Each structure stands twice: as C-alpha cells, then as structure tokens.
mmCIF file of C-alpha atoms (C1' of nucleotides) and ligand atoms in Angstrom:
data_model
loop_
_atom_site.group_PDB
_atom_site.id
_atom_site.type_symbol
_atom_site.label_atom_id
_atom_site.label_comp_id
_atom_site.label_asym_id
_atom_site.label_seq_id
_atom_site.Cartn_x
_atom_site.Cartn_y
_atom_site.Cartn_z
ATOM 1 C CA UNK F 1 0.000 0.000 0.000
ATOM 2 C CA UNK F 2 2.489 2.377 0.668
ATOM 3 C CA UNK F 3 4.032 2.032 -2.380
ATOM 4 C CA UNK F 4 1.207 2.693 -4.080
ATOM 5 C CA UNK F 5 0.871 6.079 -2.294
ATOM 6 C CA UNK F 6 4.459 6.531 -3.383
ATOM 7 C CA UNK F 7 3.768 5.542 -7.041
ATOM 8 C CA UNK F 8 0.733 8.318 -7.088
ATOM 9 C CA UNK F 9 3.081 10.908 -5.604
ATOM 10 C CA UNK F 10 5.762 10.381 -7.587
ATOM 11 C CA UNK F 11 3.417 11.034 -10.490
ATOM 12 C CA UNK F 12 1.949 14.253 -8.898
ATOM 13 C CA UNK F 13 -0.946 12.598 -8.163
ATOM 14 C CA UNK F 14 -2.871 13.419 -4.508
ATOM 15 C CA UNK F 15 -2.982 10.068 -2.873
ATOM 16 C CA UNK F 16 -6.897 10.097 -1.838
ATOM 17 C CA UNK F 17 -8.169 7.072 -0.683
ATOM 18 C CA UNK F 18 -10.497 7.186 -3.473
ATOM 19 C CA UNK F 19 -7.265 7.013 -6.022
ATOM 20 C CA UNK F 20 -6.420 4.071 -3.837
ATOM 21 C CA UNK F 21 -9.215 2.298 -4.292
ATOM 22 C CA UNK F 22 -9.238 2.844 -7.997
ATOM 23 C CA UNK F 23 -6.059 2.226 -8.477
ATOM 24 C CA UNK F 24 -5.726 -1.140 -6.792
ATOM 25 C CA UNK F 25 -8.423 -2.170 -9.268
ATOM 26 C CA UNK F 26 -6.967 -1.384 -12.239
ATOM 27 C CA UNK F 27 -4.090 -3.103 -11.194
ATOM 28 C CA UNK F 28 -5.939 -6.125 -10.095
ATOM 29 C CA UNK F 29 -8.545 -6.471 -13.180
ATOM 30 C CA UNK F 30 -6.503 -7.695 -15.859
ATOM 31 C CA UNK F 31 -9.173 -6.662 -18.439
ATOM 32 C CA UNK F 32 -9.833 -3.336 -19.805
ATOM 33 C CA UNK F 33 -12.744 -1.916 -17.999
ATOM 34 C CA UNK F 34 -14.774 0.880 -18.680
ATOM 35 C CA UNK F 35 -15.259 3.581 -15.764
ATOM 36 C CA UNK F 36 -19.154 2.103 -15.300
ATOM 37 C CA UNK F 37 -17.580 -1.518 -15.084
ATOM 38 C CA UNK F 38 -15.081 0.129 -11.988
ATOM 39 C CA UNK F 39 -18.169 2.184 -11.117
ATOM 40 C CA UNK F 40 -19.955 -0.959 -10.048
ATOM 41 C CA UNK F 41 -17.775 -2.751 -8.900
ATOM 42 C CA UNK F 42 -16.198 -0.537 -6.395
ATOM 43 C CA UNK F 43 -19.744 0.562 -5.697
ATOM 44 C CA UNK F 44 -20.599 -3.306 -4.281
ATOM 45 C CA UNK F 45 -17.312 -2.921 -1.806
ATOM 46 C CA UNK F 46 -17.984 1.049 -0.778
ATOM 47 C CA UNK F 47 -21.514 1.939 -0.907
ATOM 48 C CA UNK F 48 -20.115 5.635 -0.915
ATOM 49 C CA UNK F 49 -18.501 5.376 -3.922
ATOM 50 C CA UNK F 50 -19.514 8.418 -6.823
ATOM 51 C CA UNK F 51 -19.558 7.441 -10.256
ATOM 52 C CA UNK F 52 -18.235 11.348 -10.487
ATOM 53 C CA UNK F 53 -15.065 10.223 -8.220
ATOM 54 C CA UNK F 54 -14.570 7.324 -10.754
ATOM 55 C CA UNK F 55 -14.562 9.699 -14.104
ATOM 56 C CA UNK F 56 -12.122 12.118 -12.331
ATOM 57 C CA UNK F 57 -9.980 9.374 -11.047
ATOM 58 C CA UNK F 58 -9.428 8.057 -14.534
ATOM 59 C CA UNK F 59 -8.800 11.853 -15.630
ATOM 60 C CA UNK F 60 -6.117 12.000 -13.307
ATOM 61 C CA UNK F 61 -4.624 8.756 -14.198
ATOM 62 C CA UNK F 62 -4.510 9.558 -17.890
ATOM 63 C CA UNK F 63 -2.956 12.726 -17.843
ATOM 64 C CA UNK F 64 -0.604 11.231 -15.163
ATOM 65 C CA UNK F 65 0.483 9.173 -17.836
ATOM 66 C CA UNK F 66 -0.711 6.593 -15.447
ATOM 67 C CA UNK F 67 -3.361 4.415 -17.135
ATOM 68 C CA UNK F 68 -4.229 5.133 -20.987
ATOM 69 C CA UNK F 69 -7.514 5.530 -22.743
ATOM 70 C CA UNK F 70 -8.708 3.066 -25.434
ATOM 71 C CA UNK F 71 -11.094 4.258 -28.018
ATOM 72 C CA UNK F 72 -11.201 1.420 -30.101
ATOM 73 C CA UNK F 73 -15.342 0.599 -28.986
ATOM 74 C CA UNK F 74 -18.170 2.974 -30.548
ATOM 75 C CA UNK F 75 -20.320 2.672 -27.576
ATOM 76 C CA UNK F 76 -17.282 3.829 -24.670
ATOM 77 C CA UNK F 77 -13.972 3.989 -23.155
ATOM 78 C CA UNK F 78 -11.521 1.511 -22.189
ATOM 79 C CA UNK F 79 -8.792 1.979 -19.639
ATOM 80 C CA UNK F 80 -5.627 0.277 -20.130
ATOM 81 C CA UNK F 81 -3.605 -0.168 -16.496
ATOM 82 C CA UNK F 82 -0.744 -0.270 -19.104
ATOM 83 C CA UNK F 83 0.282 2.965 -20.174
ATOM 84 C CA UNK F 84 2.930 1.875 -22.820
ATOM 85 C CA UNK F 85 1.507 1.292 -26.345
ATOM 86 C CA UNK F 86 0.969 -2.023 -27.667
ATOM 87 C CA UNK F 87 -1.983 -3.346 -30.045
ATOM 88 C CA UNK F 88 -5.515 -4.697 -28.938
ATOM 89 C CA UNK F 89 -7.657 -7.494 -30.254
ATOM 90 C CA UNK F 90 -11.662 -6.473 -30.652
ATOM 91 C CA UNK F 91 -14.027 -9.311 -30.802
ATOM 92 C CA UNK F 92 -17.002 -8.217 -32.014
ATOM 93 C CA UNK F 93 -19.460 -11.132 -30.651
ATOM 94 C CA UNK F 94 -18.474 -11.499 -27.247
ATOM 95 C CA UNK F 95 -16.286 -7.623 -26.820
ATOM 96 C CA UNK F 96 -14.096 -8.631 -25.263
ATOM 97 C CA UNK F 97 -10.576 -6.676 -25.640
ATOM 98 C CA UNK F 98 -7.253 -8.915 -25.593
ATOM 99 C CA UNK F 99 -3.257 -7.520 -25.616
ATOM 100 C CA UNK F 100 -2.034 -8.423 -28.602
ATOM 101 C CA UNK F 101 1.610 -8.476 -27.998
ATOM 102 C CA UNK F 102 3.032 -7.639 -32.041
ATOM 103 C CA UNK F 103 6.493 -6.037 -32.418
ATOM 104 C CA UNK F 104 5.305 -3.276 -34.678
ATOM 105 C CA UNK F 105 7.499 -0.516 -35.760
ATOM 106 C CA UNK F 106 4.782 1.985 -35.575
ATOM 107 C CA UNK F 107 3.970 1.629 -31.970
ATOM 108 C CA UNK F 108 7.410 3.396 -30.947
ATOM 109 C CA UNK F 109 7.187 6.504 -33.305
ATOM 110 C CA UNK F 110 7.431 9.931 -32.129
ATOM 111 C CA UNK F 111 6.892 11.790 -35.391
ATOM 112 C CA UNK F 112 5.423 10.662 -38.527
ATOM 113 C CA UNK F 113 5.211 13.561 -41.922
ATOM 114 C CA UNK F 114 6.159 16.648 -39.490
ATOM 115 C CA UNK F 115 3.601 15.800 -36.971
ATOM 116 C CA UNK F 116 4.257 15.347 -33.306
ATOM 117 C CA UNK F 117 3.351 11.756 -32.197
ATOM 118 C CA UNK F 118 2.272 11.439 -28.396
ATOM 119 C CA UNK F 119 0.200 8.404 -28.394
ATOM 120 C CA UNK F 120 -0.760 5.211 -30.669
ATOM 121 C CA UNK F 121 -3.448 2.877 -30.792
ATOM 122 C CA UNK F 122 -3.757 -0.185 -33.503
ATOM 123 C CA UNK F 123 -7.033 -2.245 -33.070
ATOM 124 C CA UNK F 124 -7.730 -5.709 -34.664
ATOM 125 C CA UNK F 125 -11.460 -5.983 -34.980
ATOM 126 C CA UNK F 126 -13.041 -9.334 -35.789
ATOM 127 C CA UNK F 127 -13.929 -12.699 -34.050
ATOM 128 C CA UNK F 128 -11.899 -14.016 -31.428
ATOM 129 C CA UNK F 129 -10.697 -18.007 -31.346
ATOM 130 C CA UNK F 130 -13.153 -19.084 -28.610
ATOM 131 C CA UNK F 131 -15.938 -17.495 -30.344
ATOM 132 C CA UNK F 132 -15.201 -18.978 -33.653
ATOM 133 C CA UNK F 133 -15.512 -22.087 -31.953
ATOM 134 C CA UNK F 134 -18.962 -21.559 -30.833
ATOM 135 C CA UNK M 1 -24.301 9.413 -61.894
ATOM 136 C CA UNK M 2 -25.264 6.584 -63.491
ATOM 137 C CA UNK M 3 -21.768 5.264 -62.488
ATOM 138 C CA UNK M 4 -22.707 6.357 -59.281
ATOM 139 C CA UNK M 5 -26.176 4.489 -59.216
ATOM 140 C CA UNK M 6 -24.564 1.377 -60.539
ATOM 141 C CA UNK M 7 -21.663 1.519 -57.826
ATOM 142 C CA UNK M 8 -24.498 1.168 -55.161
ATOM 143 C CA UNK M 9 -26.180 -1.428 -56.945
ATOM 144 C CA UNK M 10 -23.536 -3.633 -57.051
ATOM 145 C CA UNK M 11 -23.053 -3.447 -53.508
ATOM 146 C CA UNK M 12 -26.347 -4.518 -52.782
ATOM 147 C CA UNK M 13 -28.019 -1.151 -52.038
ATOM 148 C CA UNK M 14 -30.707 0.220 -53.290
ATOM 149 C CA UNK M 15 -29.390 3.776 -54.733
ATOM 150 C CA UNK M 16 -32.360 5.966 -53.413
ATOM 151 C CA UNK M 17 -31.982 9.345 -53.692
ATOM 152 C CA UNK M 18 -30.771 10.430 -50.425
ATOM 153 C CA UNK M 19 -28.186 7.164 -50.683
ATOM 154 C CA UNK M 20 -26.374 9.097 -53.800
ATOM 155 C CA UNK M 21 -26.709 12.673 -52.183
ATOM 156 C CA UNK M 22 -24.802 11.376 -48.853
ATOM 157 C CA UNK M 23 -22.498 9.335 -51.379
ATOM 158 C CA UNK M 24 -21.291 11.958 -53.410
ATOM 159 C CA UNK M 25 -20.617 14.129 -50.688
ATOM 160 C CA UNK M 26 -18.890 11.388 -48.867
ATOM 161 C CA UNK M 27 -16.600 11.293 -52.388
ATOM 162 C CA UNK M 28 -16.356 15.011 -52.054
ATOM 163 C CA UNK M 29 -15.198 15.519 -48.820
ATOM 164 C CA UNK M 30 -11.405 14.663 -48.568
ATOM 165 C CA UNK M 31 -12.002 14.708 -44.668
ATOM 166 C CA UNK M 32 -13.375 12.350 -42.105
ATOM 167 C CA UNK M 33 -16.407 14.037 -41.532
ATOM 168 C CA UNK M 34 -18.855 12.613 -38.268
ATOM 169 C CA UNK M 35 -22.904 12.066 -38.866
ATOM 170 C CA UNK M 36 -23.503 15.463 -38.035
ATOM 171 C CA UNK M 37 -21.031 16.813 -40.020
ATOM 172 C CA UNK M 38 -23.001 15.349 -42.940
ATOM 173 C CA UNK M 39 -26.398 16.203 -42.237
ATOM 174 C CA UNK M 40 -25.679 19.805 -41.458
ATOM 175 C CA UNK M 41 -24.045 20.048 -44.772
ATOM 176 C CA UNK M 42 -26.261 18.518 -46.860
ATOM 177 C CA UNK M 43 -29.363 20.135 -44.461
ATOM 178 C CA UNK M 44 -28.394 23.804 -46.205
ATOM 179 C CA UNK M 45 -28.537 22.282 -49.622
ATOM 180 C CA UNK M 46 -31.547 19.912 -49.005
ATOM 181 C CA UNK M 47 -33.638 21.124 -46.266
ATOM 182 C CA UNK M 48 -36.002 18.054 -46.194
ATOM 183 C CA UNK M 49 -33.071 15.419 -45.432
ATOM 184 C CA UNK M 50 -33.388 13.905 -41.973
ATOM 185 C CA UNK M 51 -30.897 13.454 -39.563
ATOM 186 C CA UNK M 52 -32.388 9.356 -39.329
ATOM 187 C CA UNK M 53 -31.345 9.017 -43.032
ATOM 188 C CA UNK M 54 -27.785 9.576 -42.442
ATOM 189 C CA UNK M 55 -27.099 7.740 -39.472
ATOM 190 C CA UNK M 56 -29.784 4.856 -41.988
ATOM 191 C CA UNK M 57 -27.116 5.422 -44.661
ATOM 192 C CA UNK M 58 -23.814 5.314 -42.718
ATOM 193 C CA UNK M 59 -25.073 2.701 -41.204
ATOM 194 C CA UNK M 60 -25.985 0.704 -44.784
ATOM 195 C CA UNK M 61 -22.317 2.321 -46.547
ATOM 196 C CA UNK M 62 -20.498 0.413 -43.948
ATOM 197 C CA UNK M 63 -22.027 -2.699 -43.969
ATOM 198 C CA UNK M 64 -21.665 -3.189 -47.482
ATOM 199 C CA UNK M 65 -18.215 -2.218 -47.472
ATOM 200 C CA UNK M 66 -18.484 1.136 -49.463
ATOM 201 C CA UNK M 67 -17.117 3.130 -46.258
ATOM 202 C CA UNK M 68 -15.276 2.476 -43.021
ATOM 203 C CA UNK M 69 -16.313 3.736 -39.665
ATOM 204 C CA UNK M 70 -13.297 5.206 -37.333
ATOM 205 C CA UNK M 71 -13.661 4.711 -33.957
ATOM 206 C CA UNK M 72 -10.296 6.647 -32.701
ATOM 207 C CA UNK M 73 -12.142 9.977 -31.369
ATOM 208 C CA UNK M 74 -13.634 9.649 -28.003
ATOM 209 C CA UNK M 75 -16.819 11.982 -28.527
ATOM 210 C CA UNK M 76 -18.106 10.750 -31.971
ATOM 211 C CA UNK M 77 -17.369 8.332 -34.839
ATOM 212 C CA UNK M 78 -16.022 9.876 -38.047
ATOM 213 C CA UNK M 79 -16.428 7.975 -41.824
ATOM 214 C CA UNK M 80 -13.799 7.532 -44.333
ATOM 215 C CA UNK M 81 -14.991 6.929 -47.720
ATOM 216 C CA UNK M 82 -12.465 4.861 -48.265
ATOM 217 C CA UNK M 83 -13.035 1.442 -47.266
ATOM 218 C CA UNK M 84 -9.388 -0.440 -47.093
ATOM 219 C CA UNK M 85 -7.211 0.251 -43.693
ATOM 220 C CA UNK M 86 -4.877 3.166 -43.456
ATOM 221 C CA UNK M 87 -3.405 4.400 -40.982
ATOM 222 C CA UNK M 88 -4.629 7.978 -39.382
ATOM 223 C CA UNK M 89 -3.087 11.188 -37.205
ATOM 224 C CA UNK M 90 -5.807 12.705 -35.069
ATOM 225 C CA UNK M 91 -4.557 16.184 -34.096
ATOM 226 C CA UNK M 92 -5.491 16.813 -30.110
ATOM 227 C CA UNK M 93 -5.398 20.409 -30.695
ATOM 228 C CA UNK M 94 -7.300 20.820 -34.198
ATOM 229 C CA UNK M 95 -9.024 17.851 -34.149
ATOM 230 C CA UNK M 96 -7.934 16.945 -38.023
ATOM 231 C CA UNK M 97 -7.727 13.527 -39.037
ATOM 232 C CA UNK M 98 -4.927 13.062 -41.531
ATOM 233 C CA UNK M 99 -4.415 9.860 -43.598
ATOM 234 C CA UNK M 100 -0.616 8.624 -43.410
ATOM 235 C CA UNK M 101 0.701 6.695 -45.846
ATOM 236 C CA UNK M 102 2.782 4.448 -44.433
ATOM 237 C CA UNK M 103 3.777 0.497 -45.113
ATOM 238 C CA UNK M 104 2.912 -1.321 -42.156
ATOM 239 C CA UNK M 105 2.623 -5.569 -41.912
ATOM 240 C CA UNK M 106 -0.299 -4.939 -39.255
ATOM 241 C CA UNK M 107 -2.394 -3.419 -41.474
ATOM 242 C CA UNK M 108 -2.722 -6.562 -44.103
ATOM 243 C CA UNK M 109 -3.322 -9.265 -40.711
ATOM 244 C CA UNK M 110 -6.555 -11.196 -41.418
ATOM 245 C CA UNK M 111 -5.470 -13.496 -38.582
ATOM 246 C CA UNK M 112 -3.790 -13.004 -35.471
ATOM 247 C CA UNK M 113 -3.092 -15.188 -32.555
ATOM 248 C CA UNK M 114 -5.700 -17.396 -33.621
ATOM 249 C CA UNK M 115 -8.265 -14.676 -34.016
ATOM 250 C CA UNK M 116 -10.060 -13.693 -37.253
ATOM 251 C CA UNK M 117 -9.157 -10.447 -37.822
ATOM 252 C CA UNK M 118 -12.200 -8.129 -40.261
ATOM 253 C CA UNK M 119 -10.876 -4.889 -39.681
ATOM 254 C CA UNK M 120 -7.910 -2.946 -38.838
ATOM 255 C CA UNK M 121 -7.550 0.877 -37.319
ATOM 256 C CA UNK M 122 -4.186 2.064 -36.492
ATOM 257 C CA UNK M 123 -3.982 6.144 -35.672
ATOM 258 C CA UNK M 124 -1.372 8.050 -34.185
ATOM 259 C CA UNK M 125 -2.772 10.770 -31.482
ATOM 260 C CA UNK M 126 -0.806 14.040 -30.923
ATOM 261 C CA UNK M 127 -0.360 17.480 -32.623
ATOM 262 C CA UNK M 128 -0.170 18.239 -36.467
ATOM 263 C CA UNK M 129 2.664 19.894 -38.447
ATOM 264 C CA UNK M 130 0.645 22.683 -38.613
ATOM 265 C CA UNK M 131 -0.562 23.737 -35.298
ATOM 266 C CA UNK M 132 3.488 22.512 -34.293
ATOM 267 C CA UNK M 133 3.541 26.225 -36.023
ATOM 268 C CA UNK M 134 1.138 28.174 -33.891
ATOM 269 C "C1'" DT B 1 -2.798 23.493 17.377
ATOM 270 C "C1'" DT B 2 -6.223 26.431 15.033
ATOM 271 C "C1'" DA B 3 -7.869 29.167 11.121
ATOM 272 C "C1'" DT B 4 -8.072 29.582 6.272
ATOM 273 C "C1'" DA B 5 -7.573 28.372 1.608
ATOM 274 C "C1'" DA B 6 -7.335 24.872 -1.855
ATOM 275 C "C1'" DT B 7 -8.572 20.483 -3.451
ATOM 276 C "C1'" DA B 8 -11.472 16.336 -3.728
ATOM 277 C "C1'" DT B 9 -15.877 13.899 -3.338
ATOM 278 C "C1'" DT B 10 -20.672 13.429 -3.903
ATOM 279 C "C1'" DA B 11 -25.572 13.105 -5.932
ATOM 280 C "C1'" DG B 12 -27.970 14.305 -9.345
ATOM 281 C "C1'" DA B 13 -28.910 17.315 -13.318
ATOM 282 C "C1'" DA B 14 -27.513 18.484 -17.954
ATOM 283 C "C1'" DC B 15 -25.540 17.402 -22.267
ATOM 284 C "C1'" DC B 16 -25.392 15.382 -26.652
ATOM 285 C "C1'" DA B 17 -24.258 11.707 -30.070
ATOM 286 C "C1'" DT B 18 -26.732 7.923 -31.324
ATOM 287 C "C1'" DT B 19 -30.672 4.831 -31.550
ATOM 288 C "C1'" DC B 20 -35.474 3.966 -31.572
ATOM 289 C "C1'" DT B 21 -40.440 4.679 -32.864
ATOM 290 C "C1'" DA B 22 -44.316 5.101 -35.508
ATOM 291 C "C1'" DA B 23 -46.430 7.482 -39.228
ATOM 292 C "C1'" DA B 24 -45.910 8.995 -44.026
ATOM 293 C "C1'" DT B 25 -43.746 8.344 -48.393
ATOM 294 C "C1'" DT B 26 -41.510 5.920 -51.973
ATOM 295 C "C1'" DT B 27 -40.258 1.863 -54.425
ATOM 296 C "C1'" DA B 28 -40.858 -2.921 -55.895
ATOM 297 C "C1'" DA B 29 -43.675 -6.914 -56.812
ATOM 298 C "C1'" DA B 30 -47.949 -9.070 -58.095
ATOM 299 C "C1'" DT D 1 -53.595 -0.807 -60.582
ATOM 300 C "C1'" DT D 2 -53.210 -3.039 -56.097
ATOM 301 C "C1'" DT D 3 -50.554 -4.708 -52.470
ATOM 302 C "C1'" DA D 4 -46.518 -5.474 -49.953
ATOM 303 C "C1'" DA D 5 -41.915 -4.134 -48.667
ATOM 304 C "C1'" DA D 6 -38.500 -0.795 -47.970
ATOM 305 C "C1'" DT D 7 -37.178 3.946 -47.047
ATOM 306 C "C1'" DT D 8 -37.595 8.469 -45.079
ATOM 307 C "C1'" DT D 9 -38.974 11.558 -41.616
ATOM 308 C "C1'" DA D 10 -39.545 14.244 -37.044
ATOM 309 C "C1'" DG D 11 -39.113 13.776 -32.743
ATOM 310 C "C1'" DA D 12 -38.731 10.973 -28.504
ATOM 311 C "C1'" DA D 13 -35.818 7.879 -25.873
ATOM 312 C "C1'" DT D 14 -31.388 6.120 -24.484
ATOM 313 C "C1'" DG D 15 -27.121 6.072 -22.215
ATOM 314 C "C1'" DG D 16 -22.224 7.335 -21.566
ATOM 315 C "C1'" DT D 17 -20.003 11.324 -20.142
ATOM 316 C "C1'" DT D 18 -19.638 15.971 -18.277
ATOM 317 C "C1'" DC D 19 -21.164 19.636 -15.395
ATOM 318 C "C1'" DT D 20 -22.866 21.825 -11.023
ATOM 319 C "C1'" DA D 21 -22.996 23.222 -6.555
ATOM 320 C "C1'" DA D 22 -22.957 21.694 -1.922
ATOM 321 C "C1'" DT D 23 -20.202 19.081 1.403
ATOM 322 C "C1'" DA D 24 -16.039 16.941 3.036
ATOM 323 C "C1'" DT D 25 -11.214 16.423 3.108
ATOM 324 C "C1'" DT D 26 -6.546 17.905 2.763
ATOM 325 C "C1'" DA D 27 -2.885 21.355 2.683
ATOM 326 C "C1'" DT D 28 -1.072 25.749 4.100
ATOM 327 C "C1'" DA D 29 -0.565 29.804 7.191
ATOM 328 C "C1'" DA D 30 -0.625 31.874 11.473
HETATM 329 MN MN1 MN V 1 -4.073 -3.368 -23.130
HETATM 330 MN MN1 MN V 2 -8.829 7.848 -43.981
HETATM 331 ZN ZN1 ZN V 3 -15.143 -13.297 -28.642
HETATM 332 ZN ZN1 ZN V 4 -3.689 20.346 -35.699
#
DNA sequence: TTATAATATTAGAACCATTCTAAATTTAAA
DNA sequence: TTTAAATTTAGAATGGTTCTAATATTATAA
C-alpha cells in the first residue's frame, strides 16, 4: 500500500483514498474496464462510492500518464492499467478486448510527416478463437 | 451518376436518392467528416433530409463495405470513404484527421493469434505539423 | 494546534451523439 | 392498378459522459 501512495506521488498525483481504491483495481482487473464496469464494482465494496469520483480518477490517471484511454469501442472507453503502447484485439461477438503483444514498428514513433506523435493505438477488430468455436 | 447508381447497386443497395446525395458528398469531402457533419451540410442544400437518413445510410455504406467507420475519437465516430485500412493522425489540438501513408505488416493481418481479424484501425494521437507552427 | 484556503468527493442534473419509434412516403412486386 | 416491402422523416428515448454546486477532506498559514 504504501508504495502505491508513493507511485501516485511520484506522479503528482494526490494520494486520496479514493485514487487508492481505484487504483488497486486497475491493477488487479486484468481486463480493460470501462469507468461504469469500476463504477460498479467498487460501488458493491464502498456503498459511498460516486460514479463522479470514478470519471475524475481516470482523468487523473490519464494525464498522469498513469493508465491510458482506449477508443477502439463505438459505444465507450476503455482503460488500459498499461500505459505503454501495444496493439488490442476487438471481438465483435463477445467484446471482449485482448493484448495483442506484435512487435510493430509503428507503436514506438514519435513523429510521422512533421507531426508530433504522443500516443498510438492499432485495433484488430473481428472474431476471437473461442468465439469462432462456438 | 449513373456510375454512381450502378456503384451502389452492385453493392447490394438500393441507390435511393438520399443514398447518392450522402455518397457523393462522402466522395467530395477529402475529410473524415462525423454524422452530423453530414447532415448539417447537406441540411443547407436539401432542407427536407433527416438526420435518421444519415445515421440509416452510414449505417448501410459500412455494412456493405463502401465506407469504413473510425472509432479513434472519443466523442463521436467519423467515416472515411475509403473502405481499405490506413493508418490515421488525429490532431489533439485541431481535431484533423490526416491519412498517413505508411507500409505497415499490421495493417494486411486477417489473422492473429488465432483470431479472425475483419478490420484494422491504427492512428497516431498528438499534434499536427501545422498547429506545431502556432 | 487552530484558522483559512485549496482540493477532492458526492448526488444528481444536464448534455449530446446515437438509436429507436411510428407514421408517411416511396419503391418494388404481383 | 393493387398490395406489400422498404425507405424516409420528425421527434422521442437512451445512455455514456460531463457539469454543477454543496459538502467533506486535505494542505497551508498563522
Ligand atoms: Mn491493453
Ligand atoms: Mn482515412
Ligand atoms: Zn469473442
Ligand atoms: Zn492540428
């Protein structure tokens, strides 16, 4: 625990219990949830718990360089507990959202034509192997 | 326009009137313009089109391959009339999507890991050459 | 420590892109 | 022409996200 209070400092982030909370979960879920899936799930464990606190949280994070945001799903946002780049797998029957660990030289560039590269997302969309089984 | 008409035909959709008016402009527009971007535009011209008939159309476009739907802003999904993957910059500060041509294995995958791969978005995030400028 | 200012949390309202609905219109088939 | 199917339309509904303003917590100053 106290290194995560450490980790948040040392990223300028206020250590809140909130943060805490949030954190941990990220950490723990090794999916990519979106803030209603932390929403509800922290809401089971602390009845308290704001869906507000949750959005602003995940704010923090991202600009923190902490978590990163995946907009690879029309409907809403992902959150990736993995800040580094690397690609995703969509499945589009069951969507659910896979690391797809690809050496890729596009995921490391920091320019591309005169334009100042800060982030990079590649997305696979299609059916996954268990539910091409099905 | 009778090239036009025939195009939609032989993807399997009927070429109603509306259907060519959103697909020329679609051809028109060299950007990556959002639902709203295309009724508003074709609103001024054609004061009777609905706002259903685009998101109807989009909707039909992508599903018969004509268009592809990019799902790399946060706030609202953009169209590119062309169908086959390129890679995209998305400029935080302007909000431009650029095309970048650039060879990349990723974006030829149709399998990956076992996974049937449909459709591929790669898009760098940052700031453009030109707002670098500014 | 105590007082004061700044920051964070909360519940719920507001926002807004997208989807849905049901009636009217157009197109296709008989 | 008649009938059925598909399309278009205006506006309502939906739902993820953002905003608001009051309260609570944390940090700073005295
Ligand atoms: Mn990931
Ligand atoms: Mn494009
Ligand atoms: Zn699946
Ligand atoms: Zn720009």
């Amino acid at each position: 625990m106290e290194e995560k209070i450490n980790m948040l400092i040392e990223k300028g982030v206020v250590p809140t219990t909130q943060r805490l909370i949030v954190f941990q979960h990220l950490e723990e879920s090794k999916t990519h949830p979106t803030a209603d899936d932390i929403y509800k799930a922290l809401k089971r464990r602390y009845p308290i718990f704001s869906r507000a606190t949750v959005y602003n949280t995940l704010f923090i994070f991202k600009e923190a360089g902490i978590i990163q945001e995946l907009t690879l799903d029309k409907r809403e946002i992902h959150y990736d507990p993995i800040p580094s780049p690397h690609h995703h797998f969509y499945c589009k029957v069951c969507k659910e959202i896979l690391n797809i660990a690809i050496s890729c030289p596009v995921a490391k560039k920091r320019e591309i034509n005169g334009h100042k590269v800060e982030d990079v997302q590649s997305t696979f969309y299609g059916v996954c192997k268990r539910c091409l089984k099905h």
